[in-house]
Amino acid sequence: MVSNKFFAIVAGVGPGTGRSVAIRFSEAYPVVLLARSPESYNSVVAEINKAGRKAIGITADATDESSLKSAFETIKKELPDLKLAATIYNVRPNSRPSRKPFLELTLEDLDTSLNGNIRGLFNFAQSILPLLLGSVEHSPQPPTLIVTGATASIRGSAKWSVIAAGKSGQRILTQSLAREFGPLGVHVAHAIIDGGIDVPDATHYPRNEGTPDNRISPYAIAESYWYLHTQHKSAFTQELDLRPFIEHF
Amino acid sequence: MVSNKFFAIVAGVGPGTGRSVAIRFSEAYPVVLLARSPESYNSVVAEINKAGRKAIGITADATDESSLKSAFETIKKELPDLKLAATIYNVRPNSRPSRKPFLELTLEDLDTSLNGNIRGLFNFAQSILPLLLGSVEHSPQPPTLIVTGATASIRGSAKWSVIAAGKSGQRILTQSLAREFGPLGVHVAHAIIDGGIDVPDATHYPRNEGTPDNRISPYAIAESYWYLHTQHKSAFTQELDLRPFIEHF
Amino acid sequence: MVSNKFFAIVAGVGPGTGRSVAIRFSEAYPVVLLARSPESYNSVVAEINKAGRKAIGITADATDESSLKSAFETIKKELPDLKLAATIYNVRPNSRPSRKPFLELTLEDLDTSLNGNIRGLFNFAQSILPLLLGSVEHSPQPPTLIVTGATASIRGSAKWSVIAAGKSGQRILTQSLAREFGPLGVHVAHAIIDGGIDVPDATHYPRNEGTPDNRISPYAIAESYWYLHTQHKSAFTQELDLRPFIEHF
Amino acid sequence: MVSNKFFAIVAGVGPGTGRSVAIRFSEAYPVVLLARSPESYNSVVAEINKAGRKAIGITADATDESSLKSAFETIKKELPDLKLAATIYNVRPNSRPSRKPFLELTLEDLDTSLNGNIRGLFNFAQSILPLLLGSVEHSPQPPTLIVTGATASIRGSAKWSVIAAGKSGQRILTQSLAREFGPLGVHVAHAIIDGGIDVPDATHYPRNEGTPDNRISPYAIAESYWYLHTQHKSAFTQELDLRPFIEHF
């Protein structure tokens, strides 16, 4: 049953992780989807609403303070009586330089990574943490912030320099938030997604079954995020890894 | 509903993690409890059977090859038609030297830690991995081995030398098994339990609610182990940490 | 004897690590000191030149591409025939927010950390790596880039969020460069300075002896950096830690 | 000049690291070489003595308490007035199973690894730490214990299970000793040797130059160990890695 007291926010929505996580959390909460363009969330919002649950899409850029501020004003207007229970930061930088020799990269490539991975999370966390703190006494599950990491979050591979700089900074920022806000009752967790993500067609849900062996099912990621959200406060996970069973690591 | 095709084994049972994990897995599978003395498992076996589910206790010492071999012969006799779906290695060394200056420790203290943490896991893994491999094609969940780690698994603190040597060796052994058996379809996971575990009285189940803020509810650990067992093979977690929300780390 | 074929650059000079490293490397090479203001390098440049060795101070801001570009043009003019053998990135962000609750930090605090720690290193590395590559065949020691890290490079402590985000991103960027440029013959190393640094008065050199037990002697750091620079290419260290013997870690 | 007040011990001597380390430390101290058979140390002892420095070989098995005890009695008799300044634990297990599927390994394979890597270090550390503590006030360099680690010390690769269990337990034991004995003035360090070691012919010393690109020069390892030994107590390194410049990591 969908809550009429709490809602969730998924920042960063595309056809993979963002969509699956939004769908999974919509089984319990109205969900707000944030993305830089409506094309990213429109079909997911429609899919959730069509299923009789509730989703709202808002165009916002987490790397832009005023854009995010305006998004949270819209949220307040649209869901005036709901408290925030769960948030997922799943933003991908605007563009990702492919694996590239360091000397061919530009400062702009670096900034794209720092913006999407670190500055966006900083802004988002500053917006949502006061709301999550306000839910600690009320929420059936500990209020939660989950951040989507990657292999590059813990490893600077050759030619992944700017992506790794952004993802590792994001990871340690998340860890710092976990240490500060955990004792206040907010669960902050980081997931290291170690592998390529399948983009399933939307005809079934959930649809782990069709996932090729070398891909991660985004539905499985969504289940893990939901599990993190429902962990009892006596046993919070700060970090877990997720990878296909055949993945070399 | 309890399976009539698969069973689970919990090696190392006491009133904390072992009991909770056995109870949780007994909701889905008949469970075999291994411990060095019947006193360790008798009440848990009774508790599970009384609840209309199935548990068998077997006295065995995982650090002793022939004792373990005999235990697996008993299992084969008692559950002749069942396949193995899930295993948990939760053995504590026979005795644990308290936090002790290195020069006051004896080789016997070290051996106690190496035996319980590494050699016991080695023997146990050699017994169960062929059975888990035999279940890959059949089990609804990927066949699973979960190992209970601790803070000392990743950190050699002053005066924790022998415990840390055993737990860290155990962790890396588990990691090695994950890398070898994951691609064969067996899920091998390690949980870093970072904090003291509550020993709840047995009147309620589950009973996270009564856990003091500075303790981990063993029921919450059991839920996490169950979650690990049910992860889709496209998104295996190799390691996660679990700690009370107020724990300093 | 000071080389007449190779020189070194120390980016980020103050009375602690930067000064000591510059003095140490000046025993072998003419050194270029980069800092945002002449006050930071003037006395060190004078100290080195007075000792009969060679130092040049250049005002430059590594976080500013054009400022750095202009600095390297000056270097080329001042040391036209020398090749680059060693570089140290020791820049501190312009200002460091003290340990601060996350919700009291501003995006400006974050940017200060990202600029000094990551963007500055990115710019500096793009400037010096082509020069170091050009020295591989000639330099008696493998051409070297050493980056000064900190405890926050590997740990996001509560209330150290923005510093930790910057330092950890810097560390992984360095690691990525090590993996890309090591096989090309350039030694890229990262030093985790875990403790407070003593600022000795300048009357003796070297002067490890006066260092209080809970402080790191910057001369000892300088010796370590020199050791890293002189490692044979068959045994490069990518990372080491440095801390006072009594430091808790 | 070789000290007439202090000596060093190298436990584990063969034609690679052990020999080079013994030679390097013999430039400063009389050295005691411990190995399980005289064949392992005879030629190195001869080489050092022939060079006009001092080496003593003692047959001892660090994994055997009484063998080690007897070795230290011999040391006391042979070098009655010298204090212990530096110790290196470089023991390789008696035999090493090649990379092997887990289910083909025996408990004996595991024990070989645990014995050589963990139990031997435990015995050795219990023997030498009281002596090192007794040198703290006197030794020109902080009394030192250095332990030779490997890639398997931090990574459980597939099919490296028993080696990784031993090496990782050894690493964390070393870390624990560093945390306990560092504040007492003893420097305990761990070196991760990440790559194959060259075995140079003995005609030149030092002879880094002939090392193939994909091998580590044992002389370079020896230099690193000497550097660790000479670090000022205000800037101890607990762990460093060493690998060939072209090594993939």
mmCIF file of N, CA, C and O in Angstrom, chain D residues 2 7-35 40-49 51 53-58 86-90 146 148 205 218-223 225-226:
data_model
loop_
_atom_site.group_PDB
_atom_site.id
_atom_site.type_symbol
_atom_site.label_atom_id
_atom_site.label_comp_id
_atom_site.label_asym_id
_atom_site.label_seq_id
_atom_site.Cartn_x
_atom_site.Cartn_y
_atom_site.Cartn_z
ATOM 1 N N VAL D 2 80.365 -0.393 9.791
ATOM 2 C CA VAL D 2 79.495 -1.362 10.456
ATOM 3 C C VAL D 2 79.502 -1.103 11.966
ATOM 4 O O VAL D 2 80.552 -0.930 12.583
ATOM 5 N N PHE D 7 72.927 -4.940 16.017
ATOM 6 C CA PHE D 7 72.916 -5.925 14.939
ATOM 7 C C PHE D 7 71.516 -6.030 14.357
ATOM 8 O O PHE D 7 70.560 -5.435 14.871
ATOM 9 N N ALA D 8 71.415 -6.783 13.275
ATOM 10 C CA ALA D 8 70.137 -6.961 12.586
ATOM 11 C C ALA D 8 69.885 -8.450 12.359
ATOM 12 O O ALA D 8 70.820 -9.254 12.336
ATOM 13 N N ILE D 9 68.612 -8.810 12.231
ATOM 14 C CA ILE D 9 68.244 -10.197 11.939
ATOM 15 C C ILE D 9 67.370 -10.236 10.687
ATOM 16 O O ILE D 9 66.407 -9.467 10.582
ATOM 17 N N VAL D 10 67.711 -11.110 9.782
ATOM 18 C CA VAL D 10 66.846 -11.375 8.626
ATOM 19 C C VAL D 10 66.353 -12.813 8.742
ATOM 20 O O VAL D 10 67.150 -13.758 8.662
ATOM 21 N N ALA D 11 65.042 -12.951 8.931
ATOM 22 C CA ALA D 11 64.467 -14.297 9.010
ATOM 23 C C ALA D 11 63.898 -14.658 7.656
ATOM 24 O O ALA D 11 63.013 -13.966 7.144
ATOM 25 N N GLY D 12 64.412 -15.713 7.067
ATOM 26 C CA GLY D 12 63.956 -16.110 5.744
ATOM 27 C C GLY D 12 64.923 -15.618 4.700
ATOM 28 O O GLY D 12 64.858 -14.464 4.279
ATOM 29 N N VAL D 13 65.820 -16.464 4.283
ATOM 30 C CA VAL D 13 66.859 -16.050 3.347
ATOM 31 C C VAL D 13 66.884 -16.992 2.154
ATOM 32 O O VAL D 13 66.863 -18.213 2.318
ATOM 33 N N GLY D 14 66.867 -16.427 1.008
ATOM 34 C CA GLY D 14 67.039 -17.196 -0.226
ATOM 35 C C GLY D 14 67.838 -16.325 -1.166
ATOM 36 O O GLY D 14 68.432 -15.325 -0.744
ATOM 37 N N PRO D 15 67.847 -16.647 -2.445
ATOM 38 C CA PRO D 15 68.681 -15.898 -3.386
ATOM 39 C C PRO D 15 68.077 -14.553 -3.804
ATOM 40 O O PRO D 15 68.746 -13.777 -4.482
ATOM 41 N N GLY D 16 66.832 -14.281 -3.393
ATOM 42 C CA GLY D 16 66.169 -13.052 -3.821
ATOM 43 C C GLY D 16 66.188 -11.990 -2.727
ATOM 44 O O GLY D 16 67.242 -11.474 -2.350
ATOM 45 N N THR D 17 64.993 -11.681 -2.204
ATOM 46 C CA THR D 17 64.857 -10.600 -1.219
ATOM 47 C C THR D 17 65.749 -10.798 -0.002
ATOM 48 O O THR D 17 66.446 -9.882 0.441
ATOM 49 N N GLY D 18 65.737 -12.006 0.567
ATOM 50 C CA GLY D 18 66.490 -12.242 1.801
ATOM 51 C C GLY D 18 67.962 -11.915 1.653
ATOM 52 O O GLY D 18 68.549 -11.200 2.477
ATOM 53 N N ARG D 19 68.553 -12.417 0.597
ATOM 54 C CA ARG D 19 69.978 -12.138 0.362
ATOM 55 C C ARG D 19 70.244 -10.644 0.230
ATOM 56 O O ARG D 19 71.155 -10.102 0.863
ATOM 57 N N SER D 20 69.461 -9.964 -0.600
ATOM 58 C CA SER D 20 69.702 -8.544 -0.847
ATOM 59 C C SER D 20 69.536 -7.718 0.415
ATOM 60 O O SER D 20 70.308 -6.796 0.688
ATOM 61 N N VAL D 21 68.511 -8.059 1.183
ATOM 62 C CA VAL D 21 68.274 -7.315 2.418
ATOM 63 C C VAL D 21 69.426 -7.555 3.392
ATOM 64 O O VAL D 21 69.928 -6.617 4.033
ATOM 65 N N ALA D 22 69.861 -8.808 3.491
ATOM 66 C CA ALA D 22 70.975 -9.111 4.398
ATOM 67 C C ALA D 22 72.219 -8.336 3.983
ATOM 68 O O ALA D 22 72.908 -7.737 4.812
ATOM 69 N N ILE D 23 72.511 -8.319 2.695
ATOM 70 C CA ILE D 23 73.683 -7.579 2.222
ATOM 71 C C ILE D 23 73.551 -6.088 2.538
ATOM 72 O O ILE D 23 74.458 -5.463 3.065
ATOM 73 N N ARG D 24 72.368 -5.541 2.252
ATOM 74 C CA ARG D 24 72.176 -4.096 2.481
ATOM 75 C C ARG D 24 72.321 -3.725 3.956
ATOM 76 O O ARG D 24 73.010 -2.753 4.302
ATOM 77 N N PHE D 25 71.700 -4.511 4.829
ATOM 78 C CA PHE D 25 71.788 -4.186 6.257
ATOM 79 C C PHE D 25 73.191 -4.478 6.808
ATOM 80 O O PHE D 25 73.615 -3.864 7.790
ATOM 81 N N SER D 26 73.910 -5.403 6.148
ATOM 82 C CA SER D 26 75.272 -5.705 6.618
ATOM 83 C C SER D 26 76.220 -4.525 6.399
ATOM 84 O O SER D 26 77.306 -4.478 6.991
ATOM 85 N N GLU D 27 75.812 -3.572 5.576
ATOM 86 C CA GLU D 27 76.641 -2.374 5.418
ATOM 87 C C GLU D 27 76.650 -1.524 6.687
ATOM 88 O O GLU D 27 77.540 -0.695 6.890
ATOM 89 N N ALA D 28 75.645 -1.756 7.528
ATOM 90 C CA ALA D 28 75.553 -0.953 8.750
ATOM 91 C C ALA D 28 75.663 -1.783 10.033
ATOM 92 O O ALA D 28 76.094 -1.274 11.070
ATOM 93 N N TYR D 29 75.236 -3.033 9.954
ATOM 94 C CA TYR D 29 75.178 -3.868 11.148
ATOM 95 C C TYR D 29 75.707 -5.267 10.859
ATOM 96 O O TYR D 29 75.511 -5.781 9.751
ATOM 97 N N PRO D 30 76.296 -5.931 11.854
ATOM 98 C CA PRO D 30 76.420 -7.379 11.743
ATOM 99 C C PRO D 30 75.017 -7.962 11.561
ATOM 100 O O PRO D 30 74.065 -7.490 12.197
ATOM 101 N N VAL D 31 74.892 -8.950 10.696
ATOM 102 C CA VAL D 31 73.559 -9.507 10.440
ATOM 103 C C VAL D 31 73.496 -10.998 10.780
ATOM 104 O O VAL D 31 74.433 -11.749 10.502
ATOM 105 N N VAL D 32 72.384 -11.365 11.380
ATOM 106 C CA VAL D 32 72.102 -12.774 11.632
ATOM 107 C C VAL D 32 71.102 -13.240 10.593
ATOM 108 O O VAL D 32 70.062 -12.600 10.395
ATOM 109 N N LEU D 33 71.405 -14.329 9.927
ATOM 110 C CA LEU D 33 70.499 -14.875 8.919
ATOM 111 C C LEU D 33 69.868 -16.150 9.465
ATOM 112 O O LEU D 33 70.588 -17.080 9.852
ATOM 113 N N LEU D 34 68.553 -16.174 9.468
ATOM 114 C CA LEU D 34 67.857 -17.380 9.904
ATOM 115 C C LEU D 34 67.218 -18.054 8.694
ATOM 116 O O LEU D 34 66.553 -17.391 7.891
ATOM 117 N N ALA D 35 67.437 -19.362 8.590
ATOM 118 C CA ALA D 35 66.737 -20.092 7.539
ATOM 119 C C ALA D 35 66.578 -21.535 8.001
ATOM 120 O O ALA D 35 67.246 -21.977 8.940
ATOM 121 N N SER D 40 70.327 -22.478 2.483
ATOM 122 C CA SER D 40 69.676 -21.211 2.158
ATOM 123 C C SER D 40 70.549 -20.011 2.491
ATOM 124 O O SER D 40 70.456 -18.968 1.850
ATOM 125 N N TYR D 41 71.365 -20.128 3.538
ATOM 126 C CA TYR D 41 72.114 -18.936 3.946
ATOM 127 C C TYR D 41 73.620 -19.022 3.735
ATOM 128 O O TYR D 41 74.327 -18.010 3.743
ATOM 129 N N ASN D 42 74.146 -20.233 3.538
ATOM 130 C CA ASN D 42 75.610 -20.379 3.500
ATOM 131 C C ASN D 42 76.311 -19.434 2.523
ATOM 132 O O ASN D 42 77.253 -18.733 2.876
ATOM 133 N N SER D 43 75.810 -19.387 1.285
ATOM 134 C CA SER D 43 76.521 -18.575 0.295
ATOM 135 C C SER D 43 76.401 -17.089 0.611
ATOM 136 O O SER D 43 77.323 -16.312 0.372
ATOM 137 N N VAL D 44 75.263 -16.685 1.169
ATOM 138 C CA VAL D 44 75.090 -15.263 1.510
ATOM 139 C C VAL D 44 76.001 -14.884 2.670
ATOM 140 O O VAL D 44 76.647 -13.820 2.653
ATOM 141 N N VAL D 45 76.076 -15.752 3.671
ATOM 142 C CA VAL D 45 76.987 -15.508 4.799
ATOM 143 C C VAL D 45 78.419 -15.375 4.283
ATOM 144 O O VAL D 45 79.144 -14.432 4.647
ATOM 145 N N ALA D 46 78.792 -16.284 3.411
ATOM 146 C CA ALA D 46 80.152 -16.238 2.855
ATOM 147 C C ALA D 46 80.385 -14.945 2.076
ATOM 148 O O ALA D 46 81.416 -14.283 2.216
ATOM 149 N N GLU D 47 79.393 -14.582 1.267
ATOM 150 C CA GLU D 47 79.507 -13.371 0.451
ATOM 151 C C GLU D 47 79.724 -12.134 1.322
ATOM 152 O O GLU D 47 80.554 -11.268 1.010
ATOM 153 N N ILE D 48 78.968 -12.036 2.404
ATOM 154 C CA ILE D 48 79.076 -10.860 3.285
ATOM 155 C C ILE D 48 80.413 -10.863 4.030
ATOM 156 O O ILE D 48 81.096 -9.836 4.101
ATOM 157 N N ASN D 49 80.768 -12.013 4.567
ATOM 158 C CA ASN D 49 82.034 -12.069 5.306
ATOM 159 C C ASN D 49 83.226 -11.797 4.388
ATOM 160 O O ASN D 49 84.174 -11.120 4.774
ATOM 161 N N ALA D 51 83.266 -9.876 1.975
ATOM 162 C CA ALA D 51 83.336 -8.442 1.709
ATOM 163 C C ALA D 51 83.852 -7.671 2.921
ATOM 164 O O ALA D 51 83.830 -6.435 2.933
ATOM 165 N N ARG D 53 82.562 -7.691 5.946
ATOM 166 C CA ARG D 53 81.537 -7.338 6.923
ATOM 167 C C ARG D 53 81.165 -8.612 7.679
ATOM 168 O O ARG D 53 81.805 -9.638 7.503
ATOM 169 N N LYS D 54 80.166 -8.548 8.523
ATOM 170 C CA LYS D 54 79.929 -9.695 9.392
ATOM 171 C C LYS D 54 78.532 -10.290 9.239
ATOM 172 O O LYS D 54 77.520 -9.580 9.355
ATOM 173 N N ALA D 55 78.467 -11.589 9.009
ATOM 174 C CA ALA D 55 77.179 -12.291 8.957
ATOM 175 C C ALA D 55 77.301 -13.629 9.663
ATOM 176 O O ALA D 55 78.358 -14.274 9.613
ATOM 177 N N ILE D 56 76.222 -14.002 10.327
ATOM 178 C CA ILE D 56 76.156 -15.312 10.988
ATOM 179 C C ILE D 56 74.916 -16.017 10.484
ATOM 180 O O ILE D 56 73.834 -15.410 10.459
ATOM 181 N N GLY D 57 75.043 -17.252 10.099
ATOM 182 C CA GLY D 57 73.870 -18.023 9.699
ATOM 183 C C GLY D 57 73.457 -18.981 10.815
ATOM 184 O O GLY D 57 74.310 -19.636 11.410
ATOM 185 N N ILE D 58 72.169 -19.047 11.089
ATOM 186 C CA ILE D 58 71.672 -19.981 12.100
ATOM 187 C C ILE D 58 70.494 -20.749 11.510
ATOM 188 O O ILE D 58 69.576 -20.150 10.942
ATOM 189 N N ALA D 86 67.389 -3.890 14.019
ATOM 190 C CA ALA D 86 66.505 -4.062 12.859
ATOM 191 C C ALA D 86 66.219 -5.536 12.627
ATOM 192 O O ALA D 86 67.111 -6.385 12.772
ATOM 193 N N THR D 87 64.993 -5.818 12.262
ATOM 194 C CA THR D 87 64.593 -7.200 12.000
ATOM 195 C C THR D 87 63.703 -7.218 10.776
ATOM 196 O O THR D 87 62.880 -6.323 10.573
ATOM 197 N N ILE D 88 63.893 -8.228 9.974
ATOM 198 C CA ILE D 88 63.066 -8.393 8.775
ATOM 199 C C ILE D 88 62.471 -9.796 8.789
ATOM 200 O O ILE D 88 63.194 -10.783 8.945
ATOM 201 N N TYR D 89 61.153 -9.873 8.650
ATOM 202 C CA TYR D 89 60.503 -11.169 8.550
ATOM 203 C C TYR D 89 60.161 -11.419 7.090
ATOM 204 O O TYR D 89 59.253 -10.792 6.538
ATOM 205 N N ASN D 90 60.892 -12.299 6.499
ATOM 206 C CA ASN D 90 60.827 -12.526 5.062
ATOM 207 C C ASN D 90 60.622 -14.018 4.764
ATOM 208 O O ASN D 90 60.968 -14.522 3.708
ATOM 209 N N ILE D 146 60.271 -5.158 9.921
ATOM 210 C CA ILE D 146 59.673 -5.031 8.589
ATOM 211 C C ILE D 146 59.198 -6.413 8.137
ATOM 212 O O ILE D 146 59.936 -7.399 8.263
ATOM 213 N N THR D 148 57.606 -8.723 4.986
ATOM 214 C CA THR D 148 57.452 -8.813 3.536
ATOM 215 C C THR D 148 56.069 -9.350 3.165
ATOM 216 O O THR D 148 55.762 -10.515 3.402
ATOM 217 N N TYR D 205 77.026 -5.945 -7.066
ATOM 218 C CA TYR D 205 76.129 -5.475 -6.033
ATOM 219 C C TYR D 205 76.344 -4.001 -5.859
ATOM 220 O O TYR D 205 77.458 -3.579 -5.680
ATOM 221 N N PRO D 218 65.581 -7.206 -6.263
ATOM 222 C CA PRO D 218 65.629 -7.374 -4.809
ATOM 223 C C PRO D 218 66.509 -6.329 -4.139
ATOM 224 O O PRO D 218 66.318 -6.020 -2.966
ATOM 225 N N TYR D 219 67.459 -5.765 -4.891
ATOM 226 C CA TYR D 219 68.265 -4.683 -4.324
ATOM 227 C C TYR D 219 67.405 -3.451 -4.077
ATOM 228 O O TYR D 219 67.609 -2.725 -3.113
ATOM 229 N N ALA D 220 66.452 -3.225 -4.951
ATOM 230 C CA ALA D 220 65.545 -2.090 -4.764
ATOM 231 C C ALA D 220 64.641 -2.334 -3.550
ATOM 232 O O ALA D 220 64.336 -1.409 -2.792
ATOM 233 N N ILE D 221 64.223 -3.579 -3.359
ATOM 234 C CA ILE D 221 63.466 -3.896 -2.140
ATOM 235 C C ILE D 221 64.332 -3.625 -0.921
ATOM 236 O O ILE D 221 63.896 -3.014 0.060
ATOM 237 N N ALA D 222 65.585 -4.072 -0.992
ATOM 238 C CA ALA D 222 66.495 -3.872 0.140
ATOM 239 C C ALA D 222 66.677 -2.394 0.452
ATOM 240 O O ALA D 222 66.704 -1.988 1.616
ATOM 241 N N GLU D 223 66.776 -1.574 -0.583
ATOM 242 C CA GLU D 223 66.899 -0.122 -0.360
ATOM 243 C C GLU D 223 65.658 0.427 0.336
ATOM 244 O O GLU D 223 65.751 1.288 1.207
ATOM 245 N N TYR D 225 63.639 -1.211 2.309
ATOM 246 C CA TYR D 225 63.636 -1.665 3.703
ATOM 247 C C TYR D 225 64.610 -0.814 4.522
ATOM 248 O O TYR D 225 64.340 -0.462 5.666
ATOM 249 N N TRP D 226 65.764 -0.525 3.931
ATOM 250 C CA TRP D 226 66.717 0.328 4.645
ATOM 251 C C TRP D 226 66.148 1.716 4.880
ATOM 252 O O TRP D 226 66.277 2.287 5.966
#
